[in-house]
């Protein structure tokens, strides 16, 4: 397992899809990171318990061939990715890896009741009287993250992306506009022409559910937003950035990440 919640959801989905294809089980190796999927979501598989994880980590991992995947290579759905008794290490951030379970994602990934209740208690009133247009800003670590392959550092999307997305929603003034972000101070200055906007920067699972319950979405180039949009309870129309984190070099990275159901926005 690698990364945080959005990345981990892709890895779980890949494991579930592959285990169904092979009619076998999977075990997640969470030695490197905290398992946020296990924390926030109902148990998906009987093997998602710490005892079995310890056994696999101790006895089996070093005895298995390793298949690695970064997201910068072309999507590989060859025999290498349909073998049993293999240790998979990577991100697997493409619909092609999870296409066989795409229609079942909302049944597979169910937020625990305790977190749903926290959301209802705090945000239910936000959704009562008006439709919500949720706009996600990933700023924080993205401001200093990147690399040569991506055209340099700073993967924060430019203002032009959000402005172009709004142009595709001619009636956005009829929505309650909510900016969901990991950097409330920076987000407060965004979209200054929208006066009555609300900035939300809460616990990650509450931010996630604000996006999940919105009536329309403009998402950032973040897997966190990708999954909140894909699990959206209202099948909201989703606007997403062309090329994702590859927007500086005009090449989609990770390869194949943008869902076929998203509206790509050029900028």
mmCIF file of C-alpha atoms in Angstrom:
data_model
loop_
_atom_site.group_PDB
_atom_site.id
_atom_site.type_symbol
_atom_site.label_atom_id
_atom_site.label_comp_id
_atom_site.label_asym_id
_atom_site.label_seq_id
_atom_site.Cartn_x
_atom_site.Cartn_y
_atom_site.Cartn_z
ATOM 1 C CA UNK A 1 0.000 0.000 0.000
ATOM 2 C CA UNK A 2 1.202 3.470 -0.962
ATOM 3 C CA UNK A 3 -0.022 7.018 -0.420
ATOM 4 C CA UNK A 4 -3.074 8.376 1.320
ATOM 5 C CA UNK A 5 -6.824 7.806 1.038
ATOM 6 C CA UNK A 6 -7.350 8.408 -2.704
ATOM 7 C CA UNK A 7 -4.323 6.366 -3.714
ATOM 8 C CA UNK A 8 -5.271 3.581 -1.332
ATOM 9 C CA UNK A 9 -8.798 3.342 -2.722
ATOM 10 C CA UNK A 10 -7.333 2.691 -6.172
ATOM 11 C CA UNK A 11 -5.111 -0.037 -4.736
ATOM 12 C CA UNK A 12 -7.975 -1.678 -2.876
ATOM 13 C CA UNK A 13 -10.154 -1.518 -5.995
ATOM 14 C CA UNK A 14 -7.393 -3.131 -8.046
ATOM 15 C CA UNK A 15 -7.039 -5.891 -5.429
ATOM 16 C CA UNK A 16 -10.780 -6.513 -5.360
ATOM 17 C CA UNK A 17 -11.073 -6.572 -9.162
ATOM 18 C CA UNK A 18 -8.120 -8.932 -9.541
ATOM 19 C CA UNK A 19 -9.258 -11.255 -6.762
ATOM 20 C CA UNK A 20 -12.680 -11.572 -8.399
ATOM 21 C CA UNK A 21 -11.084 -12.295 -11.756
ATOM 22 C CA UNK A 22 -8.876 -15.011 -10.262
ATOM 23 C CA UNK A 23 -11.515 -16.260 -7.789
ATOM 24 C CA UNK A 24 -9.085 -15.950 -4.911
ATOM 25 C CA UNK A 25 -8.333 -13.711 -1.937
ATOM 26 C CA UNK A 26 -6.074 -10.711 -1.476
ATOM 27 C CA UNK A 27 -4.181 -9.336 1.513
ATOM 28 C CA UNK A 28 -3.102 -5.707 1.844
ATOM 29 C CA UNK A 29 0.438 -5.008 3.065
ATOM 30 C CA UNK A 30 0.108 -1.851 5.154
ATOM 31 C CA UNK A 31 3.575 -1.804 6.693
ATOM 32 C CA UNK A 32 4.521 1.524 5.078
ATOM 33 C CA UNK A 33 1.399 3.651 5.631
ATOM 34 C CA UNK A 34 -1.703 3.907 7.778
ATOM 35 C CA UNK A 35 -4.601 2.125 6.086
ATOM 36 C CA UNK A 36 -7.155 4.938 5.702
ATOM 37 C CA UNK A 37 -9.571 2.733 3.750
ATOM 38 C CA UNK A 38 -9.748 0.309 6.669
ATOM 39 C CA UNK A 39 -10.199 3.254 9.044
ATOM 40 C CA UNK A 40 -13.076 4.969 7.235
ATOM 41 C CA UNK A 41 -14.829 2.224 5.242
ATOM 42 C CA UNK A 42 -16.698 -0.938 6.157
ATOM 43 C CA UNK A 43 -14.664 -4.125 5.870
ATOM 44 C CA UNK A 44 -14.515 -5.208 2.252
ATOM 45 C CA UNK A 45 -12.987 -8.667 2.520
ATOM 46 C CA UNK A 46 -12.677 -11.229 5.299
ATOM 47 C CA UNK A 47 -8.900 -11.067 4.812
ATOM 48 C CA UNK A 48 -8.821 -7.403 5.796
ATOM 49 C CA UNK A 49 -7.797 -8.129 9.364
ATOM 50 C CA UNK A 50 -4.505 -7.481 11.101
ATOM 51 C CA UNK A 51 -3.767 -11.107 11.987
ATOM 52 C CA UNK A 52 -3.733 -12.300 8.373
ATOM 53 C CA UNK A 53 -1.785 -9.224 7.336
ATOM 54 C CA UNK A 54 0.942 -10.037 9.845
ATOM 55 C CA UNK A 55 1.217 -13.609 8.570
ATOM 56 C CA UNK A 56 1.529 -12.520 4.943
ATOM 57 C CA UNK A 57 4.052 -9.807 5.717
ATOM 58 C CA UNK A 58 6.167 -12.192 7.764
ATOM 59 C CA UNK A 59 6.095 -15.370 5.687
ATOM 60 C CA UNK A 60 4.966 -14.770 2.139
ATOM 61 C CA UNK A 61 5.933 -11.374 0.796
ATOM 62 C CA UNK A 62 9.610 -12.162 0.155
ATOM 63 C CA UNK A 63 8.698 -15.497 -1.455
ATOM 64 C CA UNK A 64 6.541 -13.976 -4.196
ATOM 65 C CA UNK A 65 7.496 -12.452 -7.537
ATOM 66 C CA UNK A 66 6.969 -8.679 -7.484
ATOM 67 C CA UNK A 67 5.028 -6.655 -10.061
ATOM 68 C CA UNK A 68 5.666 -2.909 -9.779
ATOM 69 C CA UNK A 69 3.650 -0.102 -11.338
ATOM 70 C CA UNK A 70 4.193 3.674 -11.082
ATOM 71 C CA UNK A 71 1.438 5.263 -13.180
ATOM 72 C CA UNK A 72 3.816 6.869 -15.627
ATOM 73 C CA UNK A 73 3.943 3.830 -17.904
ATOM 74 C CA UNK A 74 1.180 2.738 -20.260
ATOM 75 C CA UNK A 75 -1.620 0.775 -18.639
ATOM 76 C CA UNK A 76 -0.683 -2.895 -18.579
ATOM 77 C CA UNK A 77 -3.490 -5.435 -18.393
ATOM 78 C CA UNK A 78 -1.336 -8.264 -19.722
ATOM 79 C CA UNK A 79 -0.726 -11.630 -18.089
ATOM 80 C CA UNK A 80 1.649 -9.960 -15.593
ATOM 81 C CA UNK A 81 -1.376 -8.409 -13.940
ATOM 82 C CA UNK A 82 -3.634 -11.449 -13.820
ATOM 83 C CA UNK A 83 -1.433 -13.869 -11.923
ATOM 84 C CA UNK A 84 -2.101 -15.392 -8.540
ATOM 85 C CA UNK A 85 0.589 -15.607 -5.811
ATOM 86 C CA UNK A 86 2.117 -12.282 -6.810
ATOM 87 C CA UNK A 87 3.156 -9.290 -4.702
ATOM 88 C CA UNK A 88 1.858 -6.106 -6.323
ATOM 89 C CA UNK A 89 3.426 -2.756 -5.544
ATOM 90 C CA UNK A 90 2.143 0.403 -7.186
ATOM 91 C CA UNK A 91 -0.773 2.759 -7.638
ATOM 92 C CA UNK A 92 -2.946 1.271 -10.427
ATOM 93 C CA UNK A 93 -4.758 4.569 -11.037
ATOM 94 C CA UNK A 94 -6.686 3.780 -14.183
ATOM 95 C CA UNK A 95 -10.250 2.642 -14.835
ATOM 96 C CA UNK A 96 -8.828 -0.133 -16.985
ATOM 97 C CA UNK A 97 -7.521 -1.852 -13.854
ATOM 98 C CA UNK A 98 -10.922 -1.770 -12.157
ATOM 99 C CA UNK A 99 -13.298 -1.805 -15.118
ATOM 100 C CA UNK A 100 -14.828 -5.147 -14.115
ATOM 101 C CA UNK A 101 -16.088 -3.709 -10.807
ATOM 102 C CA UNK A 102 -16.746 -0.120 -11.854
ATOM 103 C CA UNK A 103 -20.521 -0.493 -11.645
ATOM 104 C CA UNK A 104 -20.210 -1.930 -8.110
ATOM 105 C CA UNK A 105 -17.857 0.625 -6.528
ATOM 106 C CA UNK A 106 -20.587 2.228 -4.425
ATOM 107 C CA UNK A 107 -21.557 -1.174 -3.046
ATOM 108 C CA UNK A 108 -17.966 -2.160 -2.327
ATOM 109 C CA UNK A 109 -16.850 1.059 -0.641
ATOM 110 C CA UNK A 110 -19.289 2.067 2.104
ATOM 111 C CA UNK A 111 -18.317 4.642 4.700
ATOM 112 C CA UNK A 112 -18.697 3.508 8.292
ATOM 113 C CA UNK A 113 -21.842 4.707 10.012
ATOM 114 C CA UNK A 114 -19.950 6.684 12.649
ATOM 115 C CA UNK A 115 -18.407 8.924 9.978
ATOM 116 C CA UNK A 116 -21.651 9.237 8.047
ATOM 117 C CA UNK A 117 -23.355 10.411 11.227
ATOM 118 C CA UNK A 118 -20.611 12.966 11.861
ATOM 119 C CA UNK A 119 -21.223 14.324 8.376
ATOM 120 C CA UNK A 120 -24.989 14.476 8.830
ATOM 121 C CA UNK A 121 -24.672 16.216 12.183
ATOM 122 C CA UNK A 122 -22.376 18.896 10.793
ATOM 123 C CA UNK A 123 -23.352 19.385 7.151
ATOM 124 C CA UNK A 124 -26.883 18.124 6.548
ATOM 125 C CA UNK A 125 -28.292 21.671 6.656
ATOM 126 C CA UNK A 126 -25.919 22.734 3.880
ATOM 127 C CA UNK A 127 -27.728 20.489 1.397
ATOM 128 C CA UNK A 128 -31.311 21.213 2.424
ATOM 129 C CA UNK A 129 -32.415 24.385 0.668
ATOM 130 C CA UNK A 130 -30.229 24.658 -2.411
ATOM 131 C CA UNK A 131 -28.276 22.505 -4.816
ATOM 132 C CA UNK A 132 -24.557 22.371 -4.044
ATOM 133 C CA UNK A 133 -21.722 22.910 -6.509
ATOM 134 C CA UNK A 134 -18.612 21.575 -4.790
ATOM 135 C CA UNK A 135 -15.235 22.719 -6.100
ATOM 136 C CA UNK A 136 -12.126 20.911 -4.900
ATOM 137 C CA UNK A 137 -8.787 22.669 -4.458
ATOM 138 C CA UNK A 138 -5.719 20.536 -3.720
ATOM 139 C CA UNK A 139 -3.057 23.029 -2.688
ATOM 140 C CA UNK A 140 -0.955 22.042 0.384
ATOM 141 C CA UNK A 141 1.709 19.535 -0.665
ATOM 142 C CA UNK A 142 0.965 20.030 -4.380
ATOM 143 C CA UNK A 143 2.527 23.504 -4.248
ATOM 144 C CA UNK A 144 5.987 21.971 -3.798
ATOM 145 C CA UNK A 145 5.526 18.603 -5.470
ATOM 146 C CA UNK A 146 6.320 17.510 -9.018
ATOM 147 C CA UNK A 147 9.314 16.533 -11.102
ATOM 148 C CA UNK A 148 11.024 16.712 -14.462
ATOM 149 C CA UNK A 149 8.592 14.277 -16.092
ATOM 150 C CA UNK A 150 5.703 16.554 -15.089
ATOM 151 C CA UNK A 151 7.345 19.769 -16.293
ATOM 152 C CA UNK A 152 8.620 20.936 -12.918
ATOM 153 C CA UNK A 153 7.250 21.404 -9.434
ATOM 154 C CA UNK A 154 3.892 22.808 -8.294
ATOM 155 C CA UNK A 155 0.974 20.670 -9.432
ATOM 156 C CA UNK A 156 -1.659 23.102 -8.155
ATOM 157 C CA UNK A 157 -4.128 23.751 -10.963
ATOM 158 C CA UNK A 158 -4.177 27.316 -12.311
ATOM 159 C CA UNK A 159 -7.174 29.588 -11.842
ATOM 160 C CA UNK A 160 -7.925 29.300 -15.573
ATOM 161 C CA UNK A 161 -8.968 25.673 -15.097
ATOM 162 C CA UNK A 162 -11.641 26.536 -12.563
ATOM 163 C CA UNK A 163 -12.812 29.552 -14.557
ATOM 164 C CA UNK A 164 -13.142 27.448 -17.718
ATOM 165 C CA UNK A 165 -15.021 24.759 -15.810
ATOM 166 C CA UNK A 166 -17.477 27.323 -14.463
ATOM 167 C CA UNK A 167 -18.126 28.521 -18.024
ATOM 168 C CA UNK A 168 -19.492 25.044 -18.723
ATOM 169 C CA UNK A 169 -22.055 25.515 -15.953
ATOM 170 C CA UNK A 170 -24.149 28.484 -17.152
ATOM 171 C CA UNK A 171 -26.477 28.341 -14.166
ATOM 172 C CA UNK A 172 -23.829 27.982 -11.439
ATOM 173 C CA UNK A 173 -25.253 31.061 -9.719
ATOM 174 C CA UNK A 174 -28.268 28.926 -8.822
ATOM 175 C CA UNK A 175 -26.058 26.649 -6.720
ATOM 176 C CA UNK A 176 -24.557 27.029 -3.287
ATOM 177 C CA UNK A 177 -20.845 27.096 -4.137
ATOM 178 C CA UNK A 178 -18.653 25.205 -1.671
ATOM 179 C CA UNK A 179 -14.873 25.180 -1.955
ATOM 180 C CA UNK A 180 -13.457 22.012 -0.394
ATOM 181 C CA UNK A 181 -9.744 22.264 0.259
ATOM 182 C CA UNK A 182 -6.678 21.334 2.270
ATOM 183 C CA UNK A 183 -5.651 25.001 2.469
ATOM 184 C CA UNK A 184 -8.506 27.241 3.593
ATOM 185 C CA UNK A 185 -6.482 30.450 3.626
ATOM 186 C CA UNK A 186 -5.377 30.118 0.001
ATOM 187 C CA UNK A 187 -8.782 28.890 -1.162
ATOM 188 C CA UNK A 188 -10.546 31.873 0.395
ATOM 189 C CA UNK A 189 -8.938 34.118 -2.222
ATOM 190 C CA UNK A 190 -10.033 31.896 -5.127
ATOM 191 C CA UNK A 191 -12.958 32.781 -7.417
ATOM 192 C CA UNK A 192 -13.340 36.315 -5.988
ATOM 193 C CA UNK A 193 -16.274 37.005 -8.330
ATOM 194 C CA UNK A 194 -18.349 34.478 -6.359
ATOM 195 C CA UNK A 195 -19.309 36.390 -3.234
ATOM 196 C CA UNK A 196 -21.484 33.896 -1.405
ATOM 197 C CA UNK A 197 -19.149 30.906 -1.316
ATOM 198 C CA UNK A 198 -18.371 28.628 1.588
ATOM 199 C CA UNK A 199 -14.867 27.267 2.214
ATOM 200 C CA UNK A 200 -14.716 23.853 3.884
ATOM 201 C CA UNK A 201 -11.458 22.425 5.220
ATOM 202 C CA UNK A 202 -12.390 19.769 7.747
ATOM 203 C CA UNK A 203 -11.386 16.207 8.632
ATOM 204 C CA UNK A 204 -10.559 14.367 5.413
ATOM 205 C CA UNK A 205 -13.509 11.984 5.665
ATOM 206 C CA UNK A 206 -15.905 14.914 6.149
ATOM 207 C CA UNK A 207 -14.428 16.818 3.197
ATOM 208 C CA UNK A 208 -14.744 13.598 1.223
ATOM 209 C CA UNK A 209 -18.445 13.347 2.039
ATOM 210 C CA UNK A 210 -19.145 16.965 1.107
ATOM 211 C CA UNK A 211 -17.889 16.072 -2.382
ATOM 212 C CA UNK A 212 -19.787 12.761 -2.294
ATOM 213 C CA UNK A 213 -23.081 14.536 -1.634
ATOM 214 C CA UNK A 214 -22.742 17.497 -4.004
ATOM 215 C CA UNK A 215 -25.138 17.999 -6.931
ATOM 216 C CA UNK A 216 -22.360 19.046 -9.293
ATOM 217 C CA UNK A 217 -18.578 18.827 -9.024
ATOM 218 C CA UNK A 218 -15.463 20.568 -10.281
ATOM 219 C CA UNK A 219 -12.593 18.438 -9.046
ATOM 220 C CA UNK A 220 -8.867 18.938 -8.753
ATOM 221 C CA UNK A 221 -6.182 16.606 -10.091
ATOM 222 C CA UNK A 222 -6.290 14.593 -6.877
ATOM 223 C CA UNK A 223 -7.214 10.939 -6.380
ATOM 224 C CA UNK A 224 -9.037 12.050 -3.226
ATOM 225 C CA UNK A 225 -11.420 14.079 -5.396
ATOM 226 C CA UNK A 226 -11.539 11.341 -8.073
ATOM 227 C CA UNK A 227 -12.909 8.855 -5.581
ATOM 228 C CA UNK A 228 -15.324 11.248 -3.897
ATOM 229 C CA UNK A 229 -16.704 12.028 -7.358
ATOM 230 C CA UNK A 230 -16.890 8.373 -8.380
ATOM 231 C CA UNK A 231 -18.744 7.473 -5.176
ATOM 232 C CA UNK A 232 -21.012 10.524 -5.403
ATOM 233 C CA UNK A 233 -24.499 9.653 -4.165
ATOM 234 C CA UNK A 234 -26.321 11.792 -6.727
ATOM 235 C CA UNK A 235 -24.422 10.701 -9.846
ATOM 236 C CA UNK A 236 -23.368 14.328 -10.161
ATOM 237 C CA UNK A 237 -21.887 15.730 -13.349
ATOM 238 C CA UNK A 238 -18.133 15.917 -12.806
ATOM 239 C CA UNK A 239 -15.722 18.349 -14.443
ATOM 240 C CA UNK A 240 -12.063 17.310 -14.340
ATOM 241 C CA UNK A 241 -8.765 18.822 -15.556
ATOM 242 C CA UNK A 242 -7.450 17.672 -18.908
ATOM 243 C CA UNK A 243 -4.150 15.764 -18.501
ATOM 244 C CA UNK A 244 -4.593 15.543 -14.682
ATOM 245 C CA UNK A 245 -1.145 16.090 -13.066
ATOM 246 C CA UNK A 246 0.443 16.095 -16.535
ATOM 247 C CA UNK A 247 -1.128 19.431 -17.487
ATOM 248 C CA UNK A 248 2.234 21.221 -17.815
ATOM 249 C CA UNK A 249 3.500 18.725 -20.392
ATOM 250 C CA UNK A 250 0.076 18.081 -21.953
ATOM 251 C CA UNK A 251 0.173 14.352 -21.343
ATOM 252 C CA UNK A 252 -2.217 12.514 -19.071
ATOM 253 C CA UNK A 253 -0.514 11.282 -15.897
ATOM 254 C CA UNK A 254 -1.128 8.841 -14.372
ATOM 255 C CA UNK A 255 -1.890 7.246 -17.711
ATOM 256 C CA UNK A 256 -5.606 6.544 -18.077
ATOM 257 C CA UNK A 257 -6.705 8.116 -14.800
ATOM 258 C CA UNK A 258 -9.479 10.385 -16.056
ATOM 259 C CA UNK A 259 -12.794 8.564 -15.861
ATOM 260 C CA UNK A 260 -14.786 8.161 -19.057
ATOM 261 C CA UNK A 261 -17.740 9.680 -17.206
ATOM 262 C CA UNK A 262 -15.921 12.930 -16.373
ATOM 263 C CA UNK A 263 -16.113 16.048 -18.540
ATOM 264 C CA UNK A 264 -12.546 17.038 -19.434
ATOM 265 C CA UNK A 265 -11.861 20.748 -19.097
ATOM 266 C CA UNK A 266 -9.129 22.338 -21.220
ATOM 267 C CA UNK A 267 -7.127 25.253 -19.840
#
